[in-house]
PDB file of C-alpha atoms and ligand atoms in Angstrom:
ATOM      1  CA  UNK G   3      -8.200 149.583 -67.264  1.00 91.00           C
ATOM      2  CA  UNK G   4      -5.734 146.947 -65.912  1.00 97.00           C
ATOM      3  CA  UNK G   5      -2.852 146.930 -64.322  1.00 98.00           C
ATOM      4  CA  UNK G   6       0.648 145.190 -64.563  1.00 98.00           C
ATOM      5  CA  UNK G   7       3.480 144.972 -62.205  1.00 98.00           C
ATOM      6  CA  UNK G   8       6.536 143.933 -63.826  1.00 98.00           C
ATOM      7  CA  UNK G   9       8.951 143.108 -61.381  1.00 98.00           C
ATOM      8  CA  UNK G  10      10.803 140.983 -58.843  1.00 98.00           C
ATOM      9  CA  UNK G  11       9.705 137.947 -57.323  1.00 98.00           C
ATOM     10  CA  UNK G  12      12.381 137.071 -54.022  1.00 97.00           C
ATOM     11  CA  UNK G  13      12.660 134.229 -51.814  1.00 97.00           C
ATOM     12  CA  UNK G  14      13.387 136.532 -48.556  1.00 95.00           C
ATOM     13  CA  UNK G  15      15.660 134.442 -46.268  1.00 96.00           C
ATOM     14  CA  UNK G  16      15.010 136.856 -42.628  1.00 94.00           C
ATOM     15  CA  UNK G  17      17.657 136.635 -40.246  1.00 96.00           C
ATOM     16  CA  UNK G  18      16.208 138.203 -36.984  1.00 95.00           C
ATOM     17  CA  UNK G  19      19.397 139.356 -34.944  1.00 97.00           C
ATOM     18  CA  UNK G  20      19.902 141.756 -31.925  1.00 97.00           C
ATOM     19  CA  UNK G  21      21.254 144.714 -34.521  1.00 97.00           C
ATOM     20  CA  UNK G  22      22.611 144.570 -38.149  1.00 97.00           C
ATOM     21  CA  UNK G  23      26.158 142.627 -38.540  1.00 96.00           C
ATOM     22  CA  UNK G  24      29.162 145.017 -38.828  1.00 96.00           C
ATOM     23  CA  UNK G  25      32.370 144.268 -40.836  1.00 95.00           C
ATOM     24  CA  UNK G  26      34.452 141.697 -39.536  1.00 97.00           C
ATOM     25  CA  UNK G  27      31.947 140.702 -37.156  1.00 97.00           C
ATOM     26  CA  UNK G  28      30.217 137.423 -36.856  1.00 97.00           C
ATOM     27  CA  UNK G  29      27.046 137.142 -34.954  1.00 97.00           C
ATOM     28  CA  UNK G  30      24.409 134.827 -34.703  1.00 96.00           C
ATOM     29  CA  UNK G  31      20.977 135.262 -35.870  1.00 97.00           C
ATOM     30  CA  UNK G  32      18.065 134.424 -33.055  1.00 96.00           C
ATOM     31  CA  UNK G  33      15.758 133.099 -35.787  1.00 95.00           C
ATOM     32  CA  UNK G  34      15.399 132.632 -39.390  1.00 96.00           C
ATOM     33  CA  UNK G  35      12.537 132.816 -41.712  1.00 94.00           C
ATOM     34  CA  UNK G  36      11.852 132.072 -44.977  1.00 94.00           C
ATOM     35  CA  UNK G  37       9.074 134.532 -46.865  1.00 92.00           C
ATOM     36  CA  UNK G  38       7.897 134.863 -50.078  1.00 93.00           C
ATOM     37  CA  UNK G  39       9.306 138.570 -50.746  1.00 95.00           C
ATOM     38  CA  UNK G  40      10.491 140.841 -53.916  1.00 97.00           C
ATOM     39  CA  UNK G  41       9.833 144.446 -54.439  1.00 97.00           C
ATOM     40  CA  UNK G  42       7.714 143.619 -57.643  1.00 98.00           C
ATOM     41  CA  UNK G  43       5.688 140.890 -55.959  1.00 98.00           C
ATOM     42  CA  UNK G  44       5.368 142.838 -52.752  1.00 97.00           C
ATOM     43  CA  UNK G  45       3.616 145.574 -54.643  1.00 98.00           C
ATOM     44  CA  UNK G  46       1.552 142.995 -56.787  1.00 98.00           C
ATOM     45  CA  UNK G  47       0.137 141.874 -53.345  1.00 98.00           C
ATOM     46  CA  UNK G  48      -0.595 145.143 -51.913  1.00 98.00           C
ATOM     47  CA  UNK G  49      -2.747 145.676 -54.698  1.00 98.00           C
ATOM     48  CA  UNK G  50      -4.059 142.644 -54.409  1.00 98.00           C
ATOM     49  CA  UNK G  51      -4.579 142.735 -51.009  1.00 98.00           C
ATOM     50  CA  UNK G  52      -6.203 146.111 -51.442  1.00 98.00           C
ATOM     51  CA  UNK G  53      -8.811 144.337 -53.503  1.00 97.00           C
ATOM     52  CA  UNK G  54      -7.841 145.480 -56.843  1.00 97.00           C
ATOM     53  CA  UNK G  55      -6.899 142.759 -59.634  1.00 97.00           C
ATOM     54  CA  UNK G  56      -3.523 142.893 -60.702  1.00 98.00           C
ATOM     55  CA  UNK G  57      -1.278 140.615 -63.525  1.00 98.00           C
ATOM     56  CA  UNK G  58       2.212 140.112 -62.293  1.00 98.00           C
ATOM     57  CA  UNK G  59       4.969 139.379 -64.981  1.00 98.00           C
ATOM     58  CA  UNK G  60       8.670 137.969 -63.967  1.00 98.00           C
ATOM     59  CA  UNK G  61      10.322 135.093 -63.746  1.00 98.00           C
ATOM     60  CA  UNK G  62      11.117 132.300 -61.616  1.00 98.00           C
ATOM     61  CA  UNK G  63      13.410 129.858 -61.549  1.00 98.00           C
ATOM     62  CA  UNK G  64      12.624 125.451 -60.609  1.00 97.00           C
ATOM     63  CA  UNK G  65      12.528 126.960 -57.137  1.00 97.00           C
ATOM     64  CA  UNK G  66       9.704 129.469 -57.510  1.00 96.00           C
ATOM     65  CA  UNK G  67       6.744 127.279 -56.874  1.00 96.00           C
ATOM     66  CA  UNK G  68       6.350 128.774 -53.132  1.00 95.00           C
ATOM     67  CA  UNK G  69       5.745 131.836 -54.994  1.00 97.00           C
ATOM     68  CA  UNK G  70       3.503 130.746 -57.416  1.00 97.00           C
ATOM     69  CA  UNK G  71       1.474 129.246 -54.968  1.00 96.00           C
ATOM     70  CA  UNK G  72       1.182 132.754 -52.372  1.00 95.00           C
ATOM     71  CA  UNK G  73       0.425 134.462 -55.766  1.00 96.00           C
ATOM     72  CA  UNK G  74      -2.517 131.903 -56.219  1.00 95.00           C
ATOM     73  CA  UNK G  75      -3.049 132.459 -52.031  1.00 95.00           C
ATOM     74  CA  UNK G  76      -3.450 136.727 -52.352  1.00 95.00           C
ATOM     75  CA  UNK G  77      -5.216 136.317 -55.872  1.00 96.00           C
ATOM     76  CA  UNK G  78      -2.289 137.849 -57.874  1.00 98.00           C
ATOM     77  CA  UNK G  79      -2.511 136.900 -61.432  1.00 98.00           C
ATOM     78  CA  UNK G  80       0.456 134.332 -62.202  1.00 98.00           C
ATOM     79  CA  UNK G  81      -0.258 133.706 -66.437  1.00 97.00           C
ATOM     80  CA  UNK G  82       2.153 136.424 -67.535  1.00 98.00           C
ATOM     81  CA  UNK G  83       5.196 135.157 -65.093  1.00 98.00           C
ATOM     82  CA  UNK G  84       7.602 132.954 -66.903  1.00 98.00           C
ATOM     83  CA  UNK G  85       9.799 129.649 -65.492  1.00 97.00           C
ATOM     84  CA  UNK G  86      13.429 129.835 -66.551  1.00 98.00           C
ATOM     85  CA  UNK G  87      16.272 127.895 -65.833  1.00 97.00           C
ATOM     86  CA  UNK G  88      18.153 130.495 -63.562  1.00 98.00           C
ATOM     87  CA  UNK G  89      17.517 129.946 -59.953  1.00 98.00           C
ATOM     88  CA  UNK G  90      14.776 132.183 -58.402  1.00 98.00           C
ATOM     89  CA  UNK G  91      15.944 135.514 -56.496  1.00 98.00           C
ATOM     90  CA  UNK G  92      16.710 135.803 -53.149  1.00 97.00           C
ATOM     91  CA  UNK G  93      17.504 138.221 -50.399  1.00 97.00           C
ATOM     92  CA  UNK G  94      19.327 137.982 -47.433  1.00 97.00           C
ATOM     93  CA  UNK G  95      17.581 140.060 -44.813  1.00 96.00           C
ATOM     94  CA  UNK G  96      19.192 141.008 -41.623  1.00 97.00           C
ATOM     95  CA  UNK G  97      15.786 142.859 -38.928  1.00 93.00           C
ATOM     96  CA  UNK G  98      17.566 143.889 -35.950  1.00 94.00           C
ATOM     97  CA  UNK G  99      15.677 144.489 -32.222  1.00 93.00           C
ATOM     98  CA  UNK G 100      14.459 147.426 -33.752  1.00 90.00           C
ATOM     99  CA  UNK G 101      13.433 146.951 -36.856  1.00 85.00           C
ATOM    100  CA  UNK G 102      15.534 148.591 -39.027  1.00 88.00           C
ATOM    101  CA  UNK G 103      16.583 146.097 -41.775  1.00 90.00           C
ATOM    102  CA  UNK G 104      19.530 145.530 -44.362  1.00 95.00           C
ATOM    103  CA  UNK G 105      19.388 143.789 -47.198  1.00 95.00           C
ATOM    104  CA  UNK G 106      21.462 141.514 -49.795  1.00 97.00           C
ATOM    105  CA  UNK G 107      20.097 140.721 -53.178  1.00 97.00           C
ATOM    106  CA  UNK G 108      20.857 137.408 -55.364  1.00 97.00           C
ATOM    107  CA  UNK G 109      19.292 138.640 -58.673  1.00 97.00           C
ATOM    108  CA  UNK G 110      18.678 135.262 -59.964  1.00 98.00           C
ATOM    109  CA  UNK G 111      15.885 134.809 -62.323  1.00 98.00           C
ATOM    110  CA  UNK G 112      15.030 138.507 -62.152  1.00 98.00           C
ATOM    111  CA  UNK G 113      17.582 138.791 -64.625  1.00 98.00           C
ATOM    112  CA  UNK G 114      16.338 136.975 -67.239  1.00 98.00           C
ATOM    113  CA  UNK G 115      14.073 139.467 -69.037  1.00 98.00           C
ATOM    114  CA  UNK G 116      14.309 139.857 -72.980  1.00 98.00           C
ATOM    115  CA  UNK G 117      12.938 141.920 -75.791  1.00 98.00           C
ATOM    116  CA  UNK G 118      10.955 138.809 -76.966  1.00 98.00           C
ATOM    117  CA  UNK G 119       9.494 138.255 -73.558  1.00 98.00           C
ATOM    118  CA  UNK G 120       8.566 142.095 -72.800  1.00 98.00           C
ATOM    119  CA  UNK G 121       7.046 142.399 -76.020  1.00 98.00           C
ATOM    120  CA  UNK G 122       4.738 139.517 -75.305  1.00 98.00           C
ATOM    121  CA  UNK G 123       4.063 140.443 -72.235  1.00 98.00           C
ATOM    122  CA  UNK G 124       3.242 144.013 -73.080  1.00 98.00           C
ATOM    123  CA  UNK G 125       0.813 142.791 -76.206  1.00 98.00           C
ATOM    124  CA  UNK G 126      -1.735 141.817 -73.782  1.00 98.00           C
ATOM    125  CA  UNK G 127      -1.909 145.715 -72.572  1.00 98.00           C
ATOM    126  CA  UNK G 128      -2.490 148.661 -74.252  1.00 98.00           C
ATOM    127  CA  UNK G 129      -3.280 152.838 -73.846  1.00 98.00           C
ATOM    128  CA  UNK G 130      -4.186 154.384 -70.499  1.00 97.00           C
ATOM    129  CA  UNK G 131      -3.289 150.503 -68.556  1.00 98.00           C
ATOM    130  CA  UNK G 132      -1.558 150.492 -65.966  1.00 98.00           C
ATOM    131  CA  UNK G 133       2.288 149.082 -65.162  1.00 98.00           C
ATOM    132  CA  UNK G 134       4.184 149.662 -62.199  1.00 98.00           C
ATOM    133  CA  UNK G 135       7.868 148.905 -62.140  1.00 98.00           C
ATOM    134  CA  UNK G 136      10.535 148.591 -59.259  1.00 98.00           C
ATOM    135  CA  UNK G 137      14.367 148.362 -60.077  1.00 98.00           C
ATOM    136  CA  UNK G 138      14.982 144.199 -59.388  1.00 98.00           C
ATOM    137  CA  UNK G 139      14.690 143.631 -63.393  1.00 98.00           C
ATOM    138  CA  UNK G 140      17.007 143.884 -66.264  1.00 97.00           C
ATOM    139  CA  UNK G 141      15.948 145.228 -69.355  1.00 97.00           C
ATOM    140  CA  UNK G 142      13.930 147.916 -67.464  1.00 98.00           C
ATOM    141  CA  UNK G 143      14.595 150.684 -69.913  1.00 98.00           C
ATOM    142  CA  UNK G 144      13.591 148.451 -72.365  1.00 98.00           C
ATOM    143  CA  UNK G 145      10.300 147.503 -70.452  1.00 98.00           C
ATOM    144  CA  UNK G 146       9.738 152.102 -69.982  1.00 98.00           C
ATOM    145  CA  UNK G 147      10.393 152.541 -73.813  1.00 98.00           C
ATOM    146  CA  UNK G 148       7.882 149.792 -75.048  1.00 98.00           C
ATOM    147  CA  UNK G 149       5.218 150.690 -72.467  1.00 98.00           C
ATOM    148  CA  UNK G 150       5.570 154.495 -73.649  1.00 98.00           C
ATOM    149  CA  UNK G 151       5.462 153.453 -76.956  1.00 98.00           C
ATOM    150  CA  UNK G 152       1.767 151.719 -76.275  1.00 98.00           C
ATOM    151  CA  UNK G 153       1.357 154.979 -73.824  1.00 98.00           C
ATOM    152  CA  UNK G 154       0.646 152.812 -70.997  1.00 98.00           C
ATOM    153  CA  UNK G 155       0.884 154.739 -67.646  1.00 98.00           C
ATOM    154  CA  UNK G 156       3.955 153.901 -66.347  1.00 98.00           C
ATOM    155  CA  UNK G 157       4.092 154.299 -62.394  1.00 98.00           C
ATOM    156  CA  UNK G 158       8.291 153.709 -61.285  1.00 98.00           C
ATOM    157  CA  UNK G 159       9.375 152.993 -57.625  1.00 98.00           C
ATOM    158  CA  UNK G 160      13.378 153.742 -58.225  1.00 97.00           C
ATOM    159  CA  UNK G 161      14.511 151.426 -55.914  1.00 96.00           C
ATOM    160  CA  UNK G 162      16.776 150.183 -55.083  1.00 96.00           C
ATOM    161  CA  UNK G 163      18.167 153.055 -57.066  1.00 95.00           C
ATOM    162  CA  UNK G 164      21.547 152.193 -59.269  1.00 94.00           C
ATOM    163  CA  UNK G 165      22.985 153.492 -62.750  1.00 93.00           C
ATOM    164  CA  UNK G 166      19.821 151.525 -64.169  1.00 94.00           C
ATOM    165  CA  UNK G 167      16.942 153.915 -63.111  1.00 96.00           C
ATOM    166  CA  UNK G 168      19.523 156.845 -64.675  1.00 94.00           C
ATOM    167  CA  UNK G 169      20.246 154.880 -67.668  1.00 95.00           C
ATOM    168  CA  UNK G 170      16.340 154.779 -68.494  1.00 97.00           C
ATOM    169  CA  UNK G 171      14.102 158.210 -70.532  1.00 97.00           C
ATOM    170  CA  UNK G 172      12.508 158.763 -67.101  1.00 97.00           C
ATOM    171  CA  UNK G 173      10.683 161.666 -68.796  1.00 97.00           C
ATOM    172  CA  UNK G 174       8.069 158.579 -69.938  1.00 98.00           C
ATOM    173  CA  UNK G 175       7.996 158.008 -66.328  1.00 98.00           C
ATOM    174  CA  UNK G 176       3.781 159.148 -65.164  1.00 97.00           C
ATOM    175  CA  UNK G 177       4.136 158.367 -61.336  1.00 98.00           C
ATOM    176  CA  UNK G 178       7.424 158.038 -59.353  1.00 98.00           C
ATOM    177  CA  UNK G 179       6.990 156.993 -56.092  1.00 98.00           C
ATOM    178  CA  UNK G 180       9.989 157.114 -54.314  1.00 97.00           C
ATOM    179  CA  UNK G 181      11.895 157.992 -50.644  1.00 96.00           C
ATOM    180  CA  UNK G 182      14.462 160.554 -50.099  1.00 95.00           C
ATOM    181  CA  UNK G 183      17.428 158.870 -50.499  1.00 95.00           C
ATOM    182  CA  UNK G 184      16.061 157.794 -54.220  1.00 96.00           C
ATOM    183  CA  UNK G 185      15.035 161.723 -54.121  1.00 97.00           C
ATOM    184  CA  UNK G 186      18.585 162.953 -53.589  1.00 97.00           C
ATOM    185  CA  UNK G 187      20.126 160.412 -56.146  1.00 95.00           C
ATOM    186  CA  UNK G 188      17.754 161.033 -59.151  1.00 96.00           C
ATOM    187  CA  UNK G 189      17.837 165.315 -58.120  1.00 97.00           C
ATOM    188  CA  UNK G 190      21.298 165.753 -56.012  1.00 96.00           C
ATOM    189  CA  UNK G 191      19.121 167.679 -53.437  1.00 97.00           C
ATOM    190  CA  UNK G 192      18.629 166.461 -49.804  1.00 97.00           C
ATOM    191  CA  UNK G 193      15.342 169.006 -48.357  1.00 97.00           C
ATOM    192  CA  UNK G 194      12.464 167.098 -49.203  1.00 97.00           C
ATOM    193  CA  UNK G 195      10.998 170.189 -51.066  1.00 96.00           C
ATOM    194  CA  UNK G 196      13.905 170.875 -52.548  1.00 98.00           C
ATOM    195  CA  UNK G 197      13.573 167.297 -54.268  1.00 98.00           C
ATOM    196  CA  UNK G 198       9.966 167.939 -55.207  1.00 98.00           C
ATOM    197  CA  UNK G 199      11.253 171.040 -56.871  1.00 97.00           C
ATOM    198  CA  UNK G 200      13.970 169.685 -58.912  1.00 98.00           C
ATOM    199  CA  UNK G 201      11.480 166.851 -60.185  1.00 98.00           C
ATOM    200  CA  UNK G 202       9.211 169.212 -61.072  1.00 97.00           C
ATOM    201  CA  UNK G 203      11.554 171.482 -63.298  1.00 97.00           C
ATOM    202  CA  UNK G 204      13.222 167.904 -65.012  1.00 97.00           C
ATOM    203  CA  UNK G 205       9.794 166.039 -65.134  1.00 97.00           C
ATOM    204  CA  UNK G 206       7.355 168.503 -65.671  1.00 96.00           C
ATOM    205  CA  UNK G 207       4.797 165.998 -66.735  1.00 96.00           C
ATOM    206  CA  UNK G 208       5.495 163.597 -64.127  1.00 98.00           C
ATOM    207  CA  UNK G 209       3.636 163.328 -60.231  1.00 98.00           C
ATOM    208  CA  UNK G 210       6.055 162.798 -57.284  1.00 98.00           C
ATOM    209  CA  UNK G 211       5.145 160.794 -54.215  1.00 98.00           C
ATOM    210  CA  UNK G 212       8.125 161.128 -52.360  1.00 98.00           C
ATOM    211  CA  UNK G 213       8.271 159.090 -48.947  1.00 97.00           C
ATOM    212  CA  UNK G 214      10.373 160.267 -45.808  1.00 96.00           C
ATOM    213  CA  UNK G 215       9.431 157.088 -43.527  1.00 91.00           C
ATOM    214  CA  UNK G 216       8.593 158.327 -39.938  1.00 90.00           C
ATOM    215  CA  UNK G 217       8.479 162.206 -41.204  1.00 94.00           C
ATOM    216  CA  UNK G 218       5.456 161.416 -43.800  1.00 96.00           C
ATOM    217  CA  UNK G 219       5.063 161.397 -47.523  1.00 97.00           C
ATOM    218  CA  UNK G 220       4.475 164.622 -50.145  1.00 98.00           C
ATOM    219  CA  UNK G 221       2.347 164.359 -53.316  1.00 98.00           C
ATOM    220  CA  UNK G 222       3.584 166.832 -55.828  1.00 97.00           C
ATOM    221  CA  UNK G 223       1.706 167.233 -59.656  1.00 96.00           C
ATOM    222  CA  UNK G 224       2.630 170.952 -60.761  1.00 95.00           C
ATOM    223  CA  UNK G 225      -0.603 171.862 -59.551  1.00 96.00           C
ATOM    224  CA  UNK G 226      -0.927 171.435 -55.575  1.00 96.00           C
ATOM    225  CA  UNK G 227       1.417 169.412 -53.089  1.00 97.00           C
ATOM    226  CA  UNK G 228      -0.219 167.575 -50.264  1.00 98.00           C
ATOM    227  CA  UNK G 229       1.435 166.279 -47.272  1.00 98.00           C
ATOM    228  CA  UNK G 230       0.187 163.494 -45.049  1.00 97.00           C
ATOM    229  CA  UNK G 231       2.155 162.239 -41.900  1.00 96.00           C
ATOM    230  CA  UNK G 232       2.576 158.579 -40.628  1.00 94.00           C
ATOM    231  CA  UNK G 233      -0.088 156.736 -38.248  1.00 96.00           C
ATOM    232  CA  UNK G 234       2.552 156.044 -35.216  1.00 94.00           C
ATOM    233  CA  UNK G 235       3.400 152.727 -34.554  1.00 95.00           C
ATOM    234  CA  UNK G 236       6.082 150.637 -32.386  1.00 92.00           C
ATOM    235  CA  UNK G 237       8.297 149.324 -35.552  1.00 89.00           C
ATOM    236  CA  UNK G 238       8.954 145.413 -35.810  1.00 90.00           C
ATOM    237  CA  UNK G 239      10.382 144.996 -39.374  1.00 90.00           C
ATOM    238  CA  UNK G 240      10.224 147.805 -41.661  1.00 90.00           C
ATOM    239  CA  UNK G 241      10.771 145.267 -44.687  1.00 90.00           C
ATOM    240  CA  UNK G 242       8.075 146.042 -47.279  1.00 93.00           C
ATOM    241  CA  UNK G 243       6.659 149.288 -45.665  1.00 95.00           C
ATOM    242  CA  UNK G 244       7.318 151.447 -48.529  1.00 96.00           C
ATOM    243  CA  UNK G 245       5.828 148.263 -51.306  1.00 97.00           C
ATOM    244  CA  UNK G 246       2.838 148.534 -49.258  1.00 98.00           C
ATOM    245  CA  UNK G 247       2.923 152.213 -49.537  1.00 98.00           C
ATOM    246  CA  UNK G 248       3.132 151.579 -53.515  1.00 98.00           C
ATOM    247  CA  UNK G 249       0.505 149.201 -53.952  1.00 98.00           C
ATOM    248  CA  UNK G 250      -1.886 151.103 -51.986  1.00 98.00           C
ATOM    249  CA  UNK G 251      -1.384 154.209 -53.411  1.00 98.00           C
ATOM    250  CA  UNK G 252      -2.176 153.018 -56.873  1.00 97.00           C
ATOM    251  CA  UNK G 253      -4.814 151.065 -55.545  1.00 97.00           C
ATOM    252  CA  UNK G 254      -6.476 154.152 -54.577  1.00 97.00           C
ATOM    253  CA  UNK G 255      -5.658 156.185 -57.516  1.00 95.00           C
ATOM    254  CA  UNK G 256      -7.265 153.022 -59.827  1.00 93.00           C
ATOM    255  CA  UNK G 257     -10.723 153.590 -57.718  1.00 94.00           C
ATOM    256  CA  UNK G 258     -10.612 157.750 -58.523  1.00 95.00           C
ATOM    257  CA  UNK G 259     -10.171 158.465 -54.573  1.00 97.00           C
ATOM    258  CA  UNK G 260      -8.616 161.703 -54.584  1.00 96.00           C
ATOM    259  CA  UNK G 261      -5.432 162.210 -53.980  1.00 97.00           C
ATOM    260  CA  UNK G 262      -5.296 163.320 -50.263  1.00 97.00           C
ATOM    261  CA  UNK G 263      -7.476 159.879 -49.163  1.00 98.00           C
ATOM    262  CA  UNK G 264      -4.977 158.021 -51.601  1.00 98.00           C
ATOM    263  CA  UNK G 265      -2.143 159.204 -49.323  1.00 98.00           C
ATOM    264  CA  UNK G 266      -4.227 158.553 -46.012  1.00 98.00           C
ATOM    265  CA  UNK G 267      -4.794 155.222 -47.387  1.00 98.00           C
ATOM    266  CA  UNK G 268      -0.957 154.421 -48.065  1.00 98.00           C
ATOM    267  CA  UNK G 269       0.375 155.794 -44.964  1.00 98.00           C
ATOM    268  CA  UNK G 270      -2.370 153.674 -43.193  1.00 98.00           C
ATOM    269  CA  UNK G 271      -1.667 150.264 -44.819  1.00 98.00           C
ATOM    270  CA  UNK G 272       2.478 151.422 -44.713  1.00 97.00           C
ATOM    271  CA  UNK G 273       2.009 151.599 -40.863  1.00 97.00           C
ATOM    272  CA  UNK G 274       0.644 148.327 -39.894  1.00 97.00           C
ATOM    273  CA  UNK G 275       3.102 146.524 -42.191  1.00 96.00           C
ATOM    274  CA  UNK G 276       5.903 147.864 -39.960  1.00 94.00           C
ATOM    275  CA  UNK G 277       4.238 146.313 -36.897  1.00 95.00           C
ATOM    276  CA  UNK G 278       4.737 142.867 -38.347  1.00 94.00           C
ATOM    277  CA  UNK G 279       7.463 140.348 -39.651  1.00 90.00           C
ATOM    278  CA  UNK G 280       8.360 139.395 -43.444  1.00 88.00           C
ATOM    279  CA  UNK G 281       7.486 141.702 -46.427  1.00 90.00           C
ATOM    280  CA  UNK G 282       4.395 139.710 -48.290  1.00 92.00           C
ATOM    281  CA  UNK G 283       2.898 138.471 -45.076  1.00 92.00           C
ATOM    282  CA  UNK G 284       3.172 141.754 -43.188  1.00 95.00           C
ATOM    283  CA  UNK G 285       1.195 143.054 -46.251  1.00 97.00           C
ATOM    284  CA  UNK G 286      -2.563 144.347 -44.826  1.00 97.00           C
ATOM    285  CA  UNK G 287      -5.837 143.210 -46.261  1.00 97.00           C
ATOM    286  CA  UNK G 288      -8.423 146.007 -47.119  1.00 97.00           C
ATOM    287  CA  UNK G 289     -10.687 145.955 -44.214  1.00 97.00           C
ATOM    288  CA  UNK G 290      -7.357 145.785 -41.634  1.00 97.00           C
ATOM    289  CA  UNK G 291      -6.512 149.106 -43.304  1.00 97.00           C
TER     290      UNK G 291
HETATM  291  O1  LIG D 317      11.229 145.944 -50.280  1.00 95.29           O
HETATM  292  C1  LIG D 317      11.474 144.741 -49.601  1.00 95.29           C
HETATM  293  C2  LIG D 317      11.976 143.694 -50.543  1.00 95.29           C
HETATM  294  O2  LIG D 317      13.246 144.063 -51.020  1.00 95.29           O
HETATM  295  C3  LIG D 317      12.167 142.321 -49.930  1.00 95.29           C
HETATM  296  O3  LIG D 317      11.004 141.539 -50.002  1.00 95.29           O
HETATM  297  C4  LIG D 317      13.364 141.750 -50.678  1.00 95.29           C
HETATM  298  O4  LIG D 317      13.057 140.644 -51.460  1.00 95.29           O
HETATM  299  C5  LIG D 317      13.893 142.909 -51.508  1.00 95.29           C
HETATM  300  O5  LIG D 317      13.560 142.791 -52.811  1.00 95.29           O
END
């Protein structure tokens, strides 16, 4: 069984100021960091990190050698990720005193998927494989229909959530892992079991993690729902937390832990990468967890 995350791939530029910039303001930032970042390849290296081997697909633009090289570092797989002409993506990333962050996307290369590409990148997969999407890609729909079609498993993190994630048959969707906010926008409820609920009667074939960041997380398949709190921590940058939640939680599911030690294992990993800066670098290795 493999697994493929089709996704983003980010240049994060981190701008470490005393709290997020209003409108109209100006402020200076105390610091700034450059780190190799992008939902997709944040998850890719939570997996990877979590010792399970992973092919990452995407493209990258001239620029994108950084990330091709901290691919190579964490031992994601880099032969299914395409060069392209576009610039690589960015994001502009403001972490304030404490930790909260806010985020600006360049899309960039991430918006360079086609039919021809997905199809030759989904040839080397096939039934009961693995792919886990994010929404930084174009074509995603696209990428959901094709992977149905070879009835991959198709795990979707709805975020960040836009008309896209709508626009796509999310009934083909196996896993969503998402938060509450993506919760309320897919369900148009705002109680966390209320969400559950509503996923339950449109995707009755789908399992719900849904993630409420310092409240816990929920596990919902039809059958049982599970709920497992956070690990406290003193929050430094909350940038990847809920990538490293992803990537472990599939990481657990790939090694047939069951599903309550698969949630420990998340919330674990999700807590230390809160108590450090950048999004791949804050990402924990197996034994840390
Ligand atoms: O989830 C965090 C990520 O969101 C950052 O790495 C940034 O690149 C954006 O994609």
């Amino acid at each position: 069984m493999e697994i493929l995350s089709f996704g983003s791939l980010n240049i994060d530029n981190v701008y470490c100021v005393e709290y997020i910039v209003k409108p109209g303001e100006t402020i200076s930032s105390k610091e700034l960091k450059l780190y190799p970042g992008g939902k997709g390849l944040n998850q890719s290296v939570a997996l990877a990190k979590a010792g399970v081997p992973v092919y990452h697909a995407g493209n990258v633009g001239e620029d994108g050698g950084m990330l091709m090289e901290y691919c190579t570092e964490y031992g994601v797989d880099t032969r299914l990720i395409r060069k392209v002409k576009t610039p690589t993506g960015n994001a502009m990333i403001q972490v304030s005193d404490t930790g909260e962050n806010s985020i600006v996307l360049f899309r960039g290369a991430n918006f360079e998927n086609d039919i021809e590409y997905i199809k030759q990148v989904l040839g080397n997969f096939t039934a009961g494989d693995y792919l886990i999407l994010q929404n930084e890609i174009n074509c995603l729909k696209e990428v959901i229909d094709i992977a149905s079609e070879k009835e991959m498993v198709i795990v979707l993190n709805p975020s960040p959530m836009n008309q896209l994630i709508l626009d796509a048959d999310l009934k083909k969707v196996t896993f969503f892992i998402m938060n509450e906010i993506e919760g309320y926008q897919i369900t148009g409820r705002i109680q966390p079991e209320e969400i559950l609920d509503e996923m339950l009667r449109r995707y009755p074939l789908s399992k719900v993690v849904l993630t409420l960041g310092e409240n816990g997380a929920y596990y919902e398949d039809g059958k049982e729902r599970i709920f497992q709190e956070i690990f406290k921590v003193d929050p430094v940058d909350t940038t990847a937390a809920g990538d490293t939640f992803t990537g472990y939680f599939l990481a657990g599911l790939m090694e047939g832990m069951n599903i309550k030690d698969v949630l420990r294992l998340s919330a674990k990993a999700a807590s230390i990468a809160v108590t450090r800066k950048g999004a791949i670098p804050s990402i924990p290795y197996r034994k840390e967890v």
